[in-house]
Every structure is written in structure tokens, then in C-alpha cells.
Tab-separated table of C-alpha atoms (C1' of nucleotides) in Angstrom:
chain	number	residue	atom	x	y	z
F	1	MET	CA	49.028	34.370	32.684
F	2	GLY	CA	47.634	37.805	31.827
F	3	ASN	CA	50.635	39.755	33.131
F	4	LYS	CA	49.610	43.346	33.427
F	5	SER	CA	52.644	45.454	32.704
F	6	VAL	CA	54.960	45.996	35.634
F	7	SER	CA	55.184	49.535	36.968
F	8	ILE	CA	58.279	51.553	36.239
F	9	SER	CA	58.908	52.001	39.991
F	10	VAL	CA	59.386	48.280	40.280
F	11	VAL	CA	61.551	48.016	37.170
F	12	ARG	CA	63.869	50.742	38.414
F	13	ARG	CA	64.554	48.742	41.558
F	14	LEU	CA	65.556	45.611	39.676
F	15	PRO	CA	69.110	46.697	38.810
F	16	ARG	CA	69.744	47.428	42.454
F	17	TYR	CA	68.484	43.997	43.493
F	18	TYR	CA	70.702	42.562	40.822
F	19	ARG	CA	73.747	44.351	42.206
F	20	PHE	CA	73.115	43.319	45.790
F	21	LEU	CA	72.512	39.716	44.803
F	22	GLY	CA	75.680	39.748	42.715
F	23	GLU	CA	77.617	40.776	45.771
F	24	LEU	CA	76.048	38.166	47.987
F	25	LEU	CA	77.012	35.679	45.310
F	26	ASN	CA	80.602	36.922	45.406
F	27	HIS	CA	80.550	36.383	49.142
F	28	SER	CA	79.299	32.838	48.580
F	29	VAL	CA	75.957	33.449	50.241
F	30	GLN	CA	73.557	30.773	49.018
F	31	ARG	CA	70.219	31.791	50.402
F	32	ILE	CA	68.671	34.992	51.680
F	33	SER	CA	65.310	35.926	53.137
F	34	SER	CA	63.385	38.991	52.057
F	35	ARG	CA	63.841	40.250	55.602
F	36	GLU	CA	67.604	40.091	55.592
F	37	LEU	CA	67.888	41.531	52.103
F	38	SER	CA	65.554	44.339	53.100
F	39	GLN	CA	67.804	45.280	55.985
F	40	ARG	CA	70.901	45.351	53.825
F	41	MET	CA	69.186	47.439	51.179
F	42	GLY	CA	67.204	49.789	53.367
F	43	LEU	CA	63.812	48.636	52.105
F	44	THR	CA	60.877	46.739	53.583
F	45	ALA	CA	60.683	42.984	53.199
F	46	SER	CA	57.158	43.433	51.932
F	47	GLN	CA	58.327	45.562	49.061
F	48	ILE	CA	60.932	43.044	48.000
F	49	ARG	CA	58.419	40.224	47.974
F	50	GLN	CA	55.884	42.335	46.089
F	51	ASP	CA	58.469	43.408	43.549
F	52	LEU	CA	59.743	39.920	42.860
F	53	ASN	CA	56.262	38.485	42.622
F	54	CYS	CA	55.543	40.742	39.681
F	55	PHE	CA	57.738	38.373	37.712
F	56	GLY	CA	57.200	35.013	39.349
F	57	GLY	CA	57.510	33.021	42.543
F	58	PHE	CA	61.256	32.786	42.919
F	59	GLY	CA	61.295	31.971	46.621
F	60	GLN	CA	60.351	29.092	48.809
F	61	GLN	CA	58.305	29.292	51.988
F	62	GLY	CA	60.319	28.661	55.082
F	63	TYR	CA	63.574	28.963	53.182
F	64	GLY	CA	63.814	32.273	51.397
F	65	TYR	CA	65.427	32.889	48.025
F	66	ASN	CA	68.267	31.050	46.376
F	67	VAL	CA	70.754	33.836	45.672
F	68	GLU	CA	72.230	32.407	42.517
F	69	LEU	CA	68.892	31.560	40.974
F	70	LEU	CA	67.350	34.897	41.821
F	71	HIS	CA	70.374	36.771	40.498
F	72	ARG	CA	70.168	34.914	37.226
F	73	GLU	CA	66.412	35.369	36.938
F	74	ILE	CA	66.616	39.115	37.448
F	75	GLY	CA	69.419	39.246	34.905
F	76	ASN	CA	67.133	37.539	32.417
F	77	ILE	CA	64.226	39.802	33.234
F	78	LEU	CA	66.483	42.769	32.542
F	79	GLY	CA	67.515	41.206	29.259
F	80	MET	CA	71.188	41.058	30.148
F	81	ASN	CA	71.659	37.909	28.117
F	82	GLN	CA	70.725	39.694	24.917
F	83	HIS	CA	72.895	41.407	22.329
F	84	LYS	CA	71.162	44.618	21.465
F	85	LYS	CA	72.870	46.341	18.592
F	86	THR	CA	73.682	49.818	19.744
F	87	ILE	CA	75.394	52.903	18.373
F	88	LEU	CA	76.935	55.762	20.319
F	89	ILE	CA	76.790	59.262	18.929
F	90	GLY	CA	79.004	62.031	20.252
F	91	VAL	CA	82.470	60.814	21.152
F	92	GLY	CA	83.553	63.762	23.258
F	93	ASN	CA	84.541	63.619	26.905
F	94	LEU	CA	81.249	62.208	28.028
F	95	GLY	CA	80.939	59.650	25.260
F	96	ARG	CA	84.441	58.390	25.921
F	97	ALA	CA	83.873	58.187	29.648
F	98	ILE	CA	80.774	56.112	29.098
F	99	LEU	CA	82.489	53.864	26.582
F	100	SER	CA	85.328	53.110	28.946
F	101	HIS	CA	83.201	52.998	32.054
F	102	MET	CA	80.219	50.809	31.296
F	103	ALA	CA	80.422	47.064	31.032
F	104	PHE	CA	78.178	47.021	27.983
F	105	GLU	CA	78.460	43.397	26.979
F	106	GLU	CA	77.483	42.057	30.367
F	107	LYS	CA	74.371	44.252	30.234
F	108	GLY	CA	73.213	42.863	26.920
F	109	ILE	CA	74.368	45.856	24.898
F	110	GLU	CA	76.634	45.439	21.898
F	111	ILE	CA	78.224	48.612	20.620
F	112	ILE	CA	78.514	48.307	16.858
F	113	GLY	CA	79.195	51.883	15.805
F	114	LEU	CA	80.598	55.226	16.981
F	115	PHE	CA	79.673	58.511	15.350
F	116	ASP	CA	80.673	62.128	15.665
F	117	ARG	CA	80.216	65.137	13.464
F	118	SER	CA	83.681	66.518	14.144
F	119	GLU	CA	86.020	65.752	11.244
F	120	ALA	CA	88.893	65.841	13.715
F	121	LEU	CA	87.558	62.707	15.414
F	122	VAL	CA	86.427	60.741	12.374
F	123	GLY	CA	88.802	57.859	11.729
F	124	GLU	CA	90.003	57.586	15.311
F	125	LYS	CA	89.829	54.095	16.767
F	126	ILE	CA	88.351	53.363	20.189
F	127	GLY	CA	88.154	49.841	21.500
F	128	GLY	CA	88.198	48.225	18.092
F	129	LEU	CA	85.679	50.599	16.517
F	130	THR	CA	86.447	53.464	14.169
F	131	ILE	CA	84.582	56.713	14.651
F	132	ALA	CA	82.461	57.498	11.604
F	133	HIS	CA	80.928	60.778	10.548
F	134	THR	CA	77.264	61.276	11.406
F	135	ASP	CA	76.625	61.667	7.673
F	136	GLU	CA	77.188	57.920	7.450
F	137	LEU	CA	74.326	57.148	9.837
F	138	GLU	CA	71.761	56.389	7.154
F	139	ALA	CA	73.947	53.954	5.259
F	140	PHE	CA	75.192	52.312	8.421
F	141	CYS	CA	71.761	51.837	9.985
F	142	ARG	CA	70.251	50.425	6.819
F	143	GLU	CA	72.961	47.823	6.715
F	144	ARG	CA	73.446	46.978	10.390
F	145	GLN	CA	69.996	47.727	11.859
F	146	PRO	CA	70.916	48.978	15.340
F	147	LYS	CA	68.030	49.098	17.820
F	148	VAL	CA	69.437	51.436	20.457
F	149	ALA	CA	71.268	54.754	20.300
F	150	ILE	CA	73.297	56.399	23.035
F	151	LEU	CA	73.168	60.155	22.622
F	152	CYS	CA	76.091	62.116	24.054
F	153	VAL	CA	75.443	65.254	22.068
F	154	PRO	CA	73.980	68.688	22.808
F	155	LYS	CA	70.277	69.285	22.646
F	156	TYR	CA	70.018	70.895	19.245
F	157	THR	CA	72.074	68.119	17.676
F	158	ALA	CA	69.949	65.470	19.349
F	159	GLU	CA	66.793	66.992	17.957
F	160	ASP	CA	67.911	66.452	14.369
F	161	LEU	CA	69.520	63.085	15.030
F	162	VAL	CA	66.465	61.553	16.644
F	163	VAL	CA	64.257	62.450	13.694
F	164	ARG	CA	66.689	60.701	11.373
F	165	LEU	CA	67.232	57.724	13.640
F	166	CYS	CA	63.526	57.134	14.161
F	167	LYS	CA	63.087	56.863	10.402
F	168	LEU	CA	65.870	54.304	10.393
F	169	GLY	CA	64.138	52.115	12.938
F	170	VAL	CA	66.092	53.111	16.026
F	171	ASN	CA	63.455	53.476	18.703
F	172	ALA	CA	65.327	53.151	21.973
F	173	TYR	CA	67.517	55.903	23.366
F	174	TRP	CA	69.884	56.322	26.256
F	175	ASN	CA	69.694	60.050	26.271
F	176	PHE	CA	72.273	62.334	27.882
F	177	SER	CA	70.977	65.390	26.066
F	178	HIS	CA	68.262	67.767	27.176
F	179	TYR	CA	66.163	67.081	24.132
F	180	ASP	CA	62.839	65.626	25.190
F	181	ILE	CA	62.656	62.568	22.982
F	182	ALA	CA	59.630	60.949	24.599
F	183	VAL	CA	57.505	64.097	24.307
F	184	HIS	CA	58.330	64.580	20.632
F	185	HIS	CA	58.475	60.948	19.536
F	186	PRO	CA	55.836	58.866	21.251
F	187	GLY	CA	56.400	55.179	20.717
F	188	THR	CA	60.092	55.374	21.470
F	189	VAL	CA	61.601	53.968	24.617
F	190	VAL	CA	63.793	56.512	26.361
F	191	GLU	CA	65.942	56.512	29.438
F	192	ASN	CA	67.129	59.993	30.277
F	193	VAL	CA	70.293	60.728	32.189
F	194	HIS	CA	70.021	64.354	33.140
F	195	LEU	CA	73.181	64.960	35.094
F	196	GLY	CA	72.437	68.627	35.557
F	197	ASP	CA	69.008	67.896	36.999
F	198	SER	CA	70.532	65.432	39.407
F	199	LEU	CA	73.089	67.956	40.582
F	200	MET	CA	70.424	70.606	41.045
F	201	THR	CA	68.358	68.210	43.119
F	202	LEU	CA	71.361	67.664	45.343
F	203	CYS	CA	71.821	71.418	45.633
F	204	TYR	CA	68.245	71.804	46.804
F	205	GLU	CA	68.694	69.183	49.461
F	206	VAL	CA	71.947	70.709	50.673
F	207	LYS	CA	70.224	74.059	51.002
F	208	GLU	CA	67.274	72.458	52.810
F	209	MET	CA	69.626	70.728	55.228
F	210	GLU	CA	71.291	74.000	56.110
F	211	GLU	CA	68.260	76.266	56.380
F	212	PRO	CA	65.248	73.971	56.684
F	213	SER	CA	62.341	75.046	54.475
F	214	ALA	CA	62.715	78.801	54.604
F	215	PRO	CA	59.402	80.079	53.310
F	216	GLN	CA	59.740	81.310	49.738
F	217	GLY	CA	58.855	84.636	48.173
F	218	GLY	CA	55.294	83.867	47.214
F	219	LYS	CA	52.143	85.914	47.429
F	220	LYS	CA	52.198	89.646	47.463
F	221	GLU	CA	51.132	90.845	50.886
S	1	MET	CA	54.035	79.387	57.459
S	2	GLY	CA	54.577	75.883	58.756
S	3	ASN	CA	55.964	74.510	55.472
S	4	LYS	CA	55.878	70.773	55.664
S	5	SER	CA	58.828	69.494	53.748
S	6	VAL	CA	58.287	69.186	50.026
S	7	SER	CA	58.243	65.683	48.610
S	8	ILE	CA	61.197	64.483	46.603
S	9	SER	CA	58.932	63.817	43.599
S	10	VAL	CA	58.190	67.498	43.423
S	11	VAL	CA	61.806	68.550	43.931
S	12	ARG	CA	62.987	66.298	41.116
S	13	ARG	CA	60.656	68.069	38.720
S	14	LEU	CA	61.981	71.519	39.546
S	15	PRO	CA	65.135	71.349	37.405
S	16	ARG	CA	63.013	70.426	34.426
S	17	TYR	CA	60.680	73.352	35.009
S	18	TYR	CA	63.752	75.518	35.301
S	19	ARG	CA	65.068	74.329	31.955
S	20	PHE	CA	61.792	74.823	30.134
S	21	LEU	CA	61.328	78.269	31.591
S	22	GLY	CA	64.894	79.152	30.653
S	23	GLU	CA	64.103	78.287	27.077
S	24	LEU	CA	60.895	80.254	27.024
S	25	LEU	CA	62.935	83.149	28.341
S	26	ASN	CA	65.427	82.730	25.505
S	27	HIS	CA	62.535	82.879	23.099
S	28	SER	CA	61.349	86.093	24.753
S	29	VAL	CA	58.128	84.591	26.055
S	30	GLN	CA	56.898	86.764	28.905
S	31	ARG	CA	53.956	84.894	30.321
S	32	ILE	CA	52.749	81.317	30.292
S	33	SER	CA	49.747	79.511	31.702
S	34	SER	CA	49.993	76.217	33.521
S	35	ARG	CA	47.967	74.735	30.710
S	36	GLU	CA	50.328	75.739	27.947
S	37	LEU	CA	53.406	74.747	29.929
S	38	SER	CA	51.808	71.404	30.718
S	39	GLN	CA	51.329	70.701	27.020
S	40	ARG	CA	54.907	71.549	26.186
S	41	MET	CA	56.230	69.406	29.008
S	42	GLY	CA	53.864	66.491	28.756
S	43	LEU	CA	52.387	66.962	32.243
S	44	THR	CA	48.998	68.001	33.587
S	45	ALA	CA	48.329	71.634	34.367
S	46	SER	CA	47.116	70.531	37.776
S	47	GLN	CA	50.446	69.027	38.614
S	48	ILE	CA	52.331	72.139	37.650
S	49	ARG	CA	50.114	74.321	39.807
S	50	GLN	CA	50.347	71.897	42.732
S	51	ASP	CA	54.099	71.699	42.412
S	52	LEU	CA	54.660	75.426	42.287
S	53	ASN	CA	52.294	76.064	45.154
S	54	CYS	CA	54.504	74.016	47.423
S	55	PHE	CA	56.829	76.990	47.360
S	56	GLY	CA	54.521	79.957	47.016
S	57	GLY	CA	51.941	81.626	44.848
S	58	PHE	CA	53.978	82.678	41.858
S	59	GLY	CA	51.110	83.079	39.437
S	60	GLN	CA	48.253	85.451	38.946
S	61	GLN	CA	44.657	84.485	38.293
S	62	GLY	CA	43.488	85.227	34.787
S	63	TYR	CA	47.065	85.856	33.642
S	64	GLY	CA	49.270	82.885	34.341
S	65	TYR	CA	52.912	82.996	35.337
S	66	ASN	CA	55.538	85.564	34.538
S	67	VAL	CA	58.258	83.506	32.904
S	68	GLU	CA	61.204	85.539	34.055
S	69	LEU	CA	60.025	85.765	37.639
S	70	LEU	CA	59.168	82.102	37.875
S	71	HIS	CA	62.478	81.088	36.351
S	72	ARG	CA	64.353	83.196	38.871
S	73	GLU	CA	62.274	81.910	41.784
S	74	ILE	CA	62.867	78.283	40.913
S	75	GLY	CA	66.560	79.028	40.543
S	76	ASN	CA	66.552	80.428	44.055
S	77	ILE	CA	64.590	77.500	45.424
S	78	LEU	CA	67.205	75.190	43.927
S	79	GLY	CA	69.942	77.266	45.512
S	80	MET	CA	71.587	78.153	42.226
S	81	ASN	CA	72.693	81.497	43.543
S	82	GLN	CA	74.851	79.881	46.207
S	83	HIS	CA	78.537	78.975	46.162
S	84	LYS	CA	78.765	75.551	47.696
S	85	LYS	CA	82.362	74.550	48.184
S	86	THR	CA	82.813	71.234	46.467
S	87	ILE	CA	85.593	68.761	45.802
S	88	LEU	CA	85.774	66.142	43.086
S	89	ILE	CA	87.479	62.838	43.781
S	90	GLY	CA	88.536	60.531	40.991
S	91	VAL	CA	89.813	62.388	37.947
S	92	GLY	CA	89.604	59.537	35.447
S	93	ASN	CA	87.520	59.529	32.316
S	94	LEU	CA	84.273	60.060	34.125
S	95	GLY	CA	85.556	62.769	36.461
S	96	ARG	CA	87.021	64.701	33.552
S	97	ALA	CA	83.865	64.375	31.504
S	98	ILE	CA	81.844	65.763	34.366
S	99	LEU	CA	84.280	68.584	35.013
S	100	SER	CA	84.181	69.710	31.412
S	101	HIS	CA	80.504	69.033	30.921
S	102	MET	CA	78.677	70.582	33.850
S	103	ALA	CA	78.173	74.277	34.226
S	104	PHE	CA	78.977	74.120	37.916
S	105	GLU	CA	79.079	77.810	38.742
S	106	GLU	CA	75.664	78.529	37.344
S	107	LYS	CA	74.260	75.742	39.509
S	108	GLY	CA	75.685	77.164	42.718
S	109	ILE	CA	78.563	74.728	42.905
S	110	GLU	CA	82.124	75.928	43.276
S	111	ILE	CA	84.790	73.319	42.646
S	112	ILE	CA	87.683	74.059	44.971
S	113	GLY	CA	89.697	70.844	44.826
S	114	LEU	CA	90.459	67.807	42.680
S	115	PHE	CA	91.788	64.570	44.120
S	116	ASP	CA	92.998	61.262	42.815
S	117	ARG	CA	94.999	58.437	44.301
S	118	SER	CA	97.006	57.810	41.169
S	119	GLU	CA	100.468	59.350	41.439
S	120	ALA	CA	100.486	59.673	37.666
S	121	LEU	CA	97.689	62.239	37.824
S	122	VAL	CA	98.781	64.203	40.899
S	123	GLY	CA	100.141	67.585	39.863
S	124	GLU	CA	98.207	67.766	36.611
S	125	LYS	CA	96.237	70.941	36.116
S	126	ILE	CA	92.628	70.989	34.988
S	127	GLY	CA	90.745	74.227	34.596
S	128	GLY	CA	92.932	76.179	37.012
S	129	LEU	CA	93.014	73.470	39.693
S	130	THR	CA	95.865	71.087	40.408
S	131	ILE	CA	95.038	67.461	41.134
S	132	ALA	CA	96.121	66.532	44.657
S	133	HIS	CA	96.642	63.114	46.174
S	134	THR	CA	93.774	61.740	48.226
S	135	ASP	CA	96.196	61.589	51.171
S	136	GLU	CA	95.897	65.365	51.290
S	137	LEU	CA	92.146	65.255	51.868
S	138	GLU	CA	92.310	65.692	55.628
S	139	ALA	CA	94.579	68.720	55.530
S	140	PHE	CA	92.658	70.268	52.659
S	141	CYS	CA	89.222	69.826	54.199
S	142	ARG	CA	90.275	71.172	57.573
S	143	GLU	CA	91.494	74.305	55.894
S	144	ARG	CA	88.912	74.878	53.154
S	145	GLN	CA	85.801	73.211	54.645
S	146	PRO	CA	84.099	71.869	51.540
S	147	LYS	CA	80.470	70.859	51.993
S	148	VAL	CA	79.931	68.661	48.956
S	149	ALA	CA	81.953	65.859	47.378
S	150	ILE	CA	81.588	64.439	43.890
S	151	LEU	CA	82.646	60.813	43.891
S	152	CYS	CA	83.883	59.413	40.582
S	153	VAL	CA	85.641	56.419	42.074
S	154	PRO	CA	84.921	52.700	42.310
S	155	LYS	CA	82.797	51.303	45.093
S	156	TYR	CA	85.516	50.014	47.402
S	157	THR	CA	87.355	53.324	47.216
S	158	ALA	CA	84.190	55.258	47.918
S	159	GLU	CA	83.539	53.207	51.024
S	160	ASP	CA	86.762	54.352	52.648
S	161	LEU	CA	86.564	57.912	51.354
S	162	VAL	CA	83.084	58.555	52.683
S	163	VAL	CA	84.033	57.487	56.185
S	164	ARG	CA	86.913	59.942	56.117
S	165	LEU	CA	84.936	62.729	54.500
S	166	CYS	CA	82.046	62.430	56.951
S	167	LYS	CA	84.476	62.966	59.812
S	168	LEU	CA	85.703	66.068	58.017
S	169	GLY	CA	82.225	67.560	57.829
S	170	VAL	CA	81.428	66.720	54.219
S	171	ASN	CA	77.853	65.520	54.338
S	172	ALA	CA	76.555	65.921	50.809
S	173	TYR	CA	77.550	63.614	47.977
S	174	TRP	CA	77.030	63.445	44.274
S	175	ASN	CA	77.697	59.790	44.023
S	176	PHE	CA	78.670	57.990	40.820
S	177	SER	CA	79.865	54.904	42.688
S	178	HIS	CA	77.843	51.880	43.703
S	179	TYR	CA	78.596	52.385	47.357
S	180	ASP	CA	75.367	52.942	49.234
S	181	ILE	CA	76.194	56.084	51.151
S	182	ALA	CA	72.720	56.825	52.459
S	183	VAL	CA	72.268	53.344	53.923
S	184	HIS	CA	75.599	53.412	55.727
S	185	HIS	CA	75.695	57.072	56.705
S	186	PRO	CA	72.295	58.354	57.710
S	187	GLY	CA	72.239	62.100	58.018
S	188	THR	CA	74.075	62.665	54.779
S	189	VAL	CA	72.426	64.044	51.698
S	190	VAL	CA	73.116	61.890	48.670
S	191	GLU	CA	72.209	62.058	45.028
S	192	ASN	CA	73.122	58.861	43.245
S	193	VAL	CA	73.893	58.665	39.559
S	194	HIS	CA	73.826	54.998	38.768
S	195	LEU	CA	74.533	54.913	35.066
S	196	GLY	CA	74.534	51.132	34.950
S	197	ASP	CA	71.110	50.948	36.576
S	198	SER	CA	69.769	53.449	34.100
S	199	LEU	CA	71.097	51.450	31.171
S	200	MET	CA	69.638	48.237	32.550
S	201	THR	CA	66.267	49.898	32.938
S	202	LEU	CA	66.422	50.856	29.286
S	203	CYS	CA	67.326	47.292	28.379
S	204	TYR	CA	64.273	46.003	30.198
S	205	GLU	CA	62.017	48.390	28.338
S	206	VAL	CA	63.538	47.508	24.994
S	207	LYS	CA	62.946	43.849	25.703
S	208	GLU	CA	59.363	44.555	26.825
S	209	MET	CA	58.706	46.520	23.661
S	210	GLU	CA	59.849	43.638	21.496
S	211	GLU	CA	58.228	40.735	23.309
S	212	PRO	CA	55.583	42.247	25.566
S	213	SER	CA	55.576	40.748	29.069
S	214	ALA	CA	56.552	37.193	28.326
S	215	PRO	CA	55.689	35.320	31.509
S	216	GLN	CA	58.822	34.599	33.536
S	217	GLY	CA	60.145	31.298	34.864
S	218	GLY	CA	58.384	31.369	38.193
S	219	LYS	CA	56.717	28.644	40.185
S	220	LYS	CA	57.585	25.047	39.711
S	221	GLU	CA	54.687	23.250	38.077
V	1	DT	C1'	32.193	93.546	33.329
V	2	DA	C1'	33.373	88.964	31.193
V	3	DG	C1'	36.994	85.745	30.445
V	4	DA	C1'	40.855	83.495	31.921
V	5	DT	C1'	43.498	81.191	35.009
V	6	DT	C1'	45.175	80.608	39.407
V	7	DG	C1'	45.297	78.463	44.261
V	8	DT	C1'	43.268	75.001	46.804
V	9	DT	C1'	40.162	71.448	48.234
V	10	DA	C1'	38.215	66.982	47.154
V	11	DA	C1'	38.356	62.617	44.476
V	12	DT	C1'	41.029	59.222	42.325
V	13	DC	C1'	44.591	56.516	41.484
V	14	DG	C1'	48.745	53.928	42.390
V	15	DA	C1'	52.422	52.440	45.303
V	16	DT	C1'	53.923	50.888	49.720
V	17	DT	C1'	53.256	48.517	53.929
V	18	DA	C1'	51.024	45.289	57.010
V	19	DA	C1'	48.939	41.042	57.922
V	20	DC	C1'	48.255	36.320	57.483
V	21	DA	C1'	47.055	31.953	55.434
V	22	DA	C1'	49.632	28.688	52.643
V	23	DT	C1'	53.454	25.753	52.592
V	24	DC	C1'	58.126	24.332	52.582
T	1	DT	C1'	55.800	18.306	63.612
T	2	DA	C1'	57.225	23.215	64.616
T	3	DG	C1'	59.417	27.185	62.753
T	4	DA	C1'	60.350	30.072	59.124
T	5	DT	C1'	59.279	32.609	55.364
T	6	DT	C1'	56.961	33.076	51.229
T	7	DG	C1'	52.984	34.688	48.110
T	8	DT	C1'	49.054	37.340	48.247
T	9	DT	C1'	45.218	39.940	49.914
T	10	DA	C1'	43.786	43.952	52.523
T	11	DA	C1'	44.868	48.476	54.655
T	12	DT	C1'	47.386	52.581	54.472
T	13	DC	C1'	49.694	56.082	52.693
T	14	DG	C1'	51.109	59.429	49.280
T	15	DA	C1'	50.982	61.407	44.769
T	16	DT	C1'	48.328	62.802	40.855
T	17	DT	C1'	44.265	64.526	38.761
T	18	DA	C1'	39.869	66.853	38.676
T	19	DA	C1'	36.918	70.419	40.012
T	20	DC	C1'	35.713	74.883	41.295
T	21	DA	C1'	35.497	79.064	43.975
T	22	DA	C1'	38.479	83.087	44.275
T	23	DT	C1'	40.316	86.803	41.805
T	24	DC	C1'	43.011	89.224	38.540
DNA sequence: TAGATTGTTAATCGATTAACAATC
DNA sequence: TAGATTGTTAATCGATTAACAATC
């Protein structure tokens, strides 16, 4: 079929489609047209049809899309039926929040290990898993072969960890640190969550809303 | 100067520039060319120059950019010198993680109130602020006039809260919920942090890496 | 001055939207 | 069949990259 790889813009919209379809499903909606979905989601119908057709013809002319089928298909495309062995490193506030907050299993992620470098935390149990010291990473990874790591550690810690993890065959990262994994380790798959960047973007927009595009400093006169 | 509003793609890159420049500053680097910065950041020099020139001519031909000046300018563009009155709603795991994790003041955000609807949490003190019940929102906002709300609550709670907050003049949201504020309340400024979506995007890429673009179900044959 | 590097215009590339024939 | 709505091609729009004259 010669699929040329789907653009990241499209991929990033899939989870949102998945959520909306899940809700329609909860409301027992059986079919939906691209037009109606587009109105609910604030997109164009064209875009929805284009996006979906990157992966296959899931609709039917004159009818629209079967909600349940489409929901399931997108779930499969996103790999939510998998069991990707995953470790989480850094069990501070953020790590704990993520652990308790995300529905990992239903996203195809299986957390098989927790690590921290603070002796005070090592040995503590969270959701059936015991926090191990980061010194144990090598032994653990050789035995259990995790594919994904969630990094809830500061930048300088991440830097060292990623070097070690890459050697151990971990090449996918959900990265909450400011360390630029993709730049330093090409060939890895990285999804960055830069909360600070997001907040700063909001700040910009707030400022813009209040005093629209005040010309900046700029050129000497 | 007739600034036409800067595209969101550009704005989203500003925090990253800011971080890189901050680090150069820490390493006592005084000047940098777009070319060298582009290599460090994994961008093109062209893009950096285009981006910066949306806001003014901060460089100097034959020299490059003064790191300290540029860092400060971008900080100002992002409004980091402001004191935006902000409330945080939902002081569970995620809310706490964010409170302890973000350097709010240095981003121009001043947290002036914490709210939760759980009686068990009301009265607890975190970082000098006492958690109040969400019932108090109206009284609080009328008196203190916050501009920004951070929503660390589930979707159905957010739905109700945003309606109330909009009436109270809060029109900027850092949104961790799945409620689609922008679709339902045009005129607000919203920055979504959809952790689940981010994780699912990673899952897709992991799957793609392992079994490159397996053709999907698609058309009946 | 010569060399370096910007600011800015033009060219390219990619993503979104519009249009419409195919078809259920 | 007539109406609806897809899948897909073509047109538009916007963002990125390349090129180069301006200038420090």
C-alpha cells in the first residue's frame, strides 16, 4: 500500500478524536458525519476526512462513520491494545501525580518499575510496585527489557540517565525534564511535556490580550 | 509599526529560546550567532532569525546576538516581568505537583488562591496559602480579581467552574482537564496540557518505530 | 577594509481547506 | 431513485528554508 509516514500534525489530533468518539459512544451515538463531528470539535469536516484517510477508509458514503468502529480503529492505530513495558524514574510530587492520574493500562502502557535516587524513597510501595534505587537500573533493564521510560527528574539527572538507558535498549521517552533528548540522541522517540513552556505561552497570550501587540524594543533609532 | 499578530508556532518556540539563552548566560557566553544557536537547538538559523524578527531587530550584523540582552527581551515579550493574579483549582496530586514544581513568580504568575471542593482539604495550608472551598470562588474573585485560573480538576467539574469563572472575569486558563474551554467559550485564552494525549502520541510513535506503518484495516475488499 | 552575520525578500515545502465525482 | 456524505484531487494558505543585499 506504500503508506508514506503520517505527519505528526495528524498524529497529534488522533487522541482528541479518540476522546470525542469515546464520549459519543458513552452517549450511545451510533453514527456521526465528518460535518457534525467537525462542529463539535471546532475543526473543518475536510480536515477530519483527510486525517482519517491517512489510515484507511473508515466511513461510508451517504452514511458517515460508525462511532464504535472508528473509536476502536483509532485506539488500535494509537497502539492502545499493546502492553509496552515502561519504567518511571523520579517518584517525587510530579512522578506520583502522573502515576495516580494517568490510566496507563488503557493506553497500552504497563508500568513495571519505579526508580528514584533518594534513599528515603527506596523501598516505598506505590500501587503494587516498590521504588528501587536508580543504581539498580542496569540490572533491572537487562532482565525485564523495558521499552519506554518516563522521566520525572531534573535536567542534569536526565542527561546521565538517558545515556545509560539508551545503552540498555530504552529508546522511547516521555520526558518531563528540560534535557533535550532528541537533539542529543537521534534515533530515540521522544514526547516532551514542557509544563513551563506551556505556562509561558499562556502568559504571552494573556499579555497580548490585554495590550495587543505593543511594538517591542527592537532596532536602535 | 503595524505588527500583524505573531503566529502561535513562533510564540511556542520562544520559551525554548529563553531556556537556551538562560543557559548560555549561566555559562557566561556573551554573544551568539543564529547559526551557532541553531546547531545547539536543532533548528535552522533562518528560522531563528525569522522568529526573532517578528518582535524586533535584536541582533547586529557581523556580530550576532548579545545573549544577555536577547534573553531579557524574550522574557519581556513573554511577560515574565508581570504579576498576573492567578488561582489554582483542584489541589489533588496533580495540583500539588504543579504548585511545588513550577517557578511561578519568575514566570510572571502570582498564585493568590487555592481552591478545592473536598471538605477534607479545605483549611490546609500550602506554601503560605490556605485552601478554600470552591463555594468561595465568587466572593474571592469579586474581591481579588484574578485573571488566570489553573484547572487541575476532572472534566465535568471544569465545565461548571469555567462558566462561573468567565462571569467573574477570569478569561485565561491553564487547563489540565479534558473540557474544551476554547470551543465553548470563545474569547478566552486557553493553554491545554493534555497529558493523556501526549502519552498516546508517544505510544503511536513507539508502535511506528517497531512495525513501520503497517497498513490499517480500512476499506472492505 | 575584509569578514561575518544580520534582516528581509523570494522560493519551497507542507498543511489545511474547498470542491466534486464516486457511491452508499 | 434521490439525498447524503465519503474519499480524493486540486487550490489555497501559512510556515519554513534559502538566498542575498545591507551593514556592523
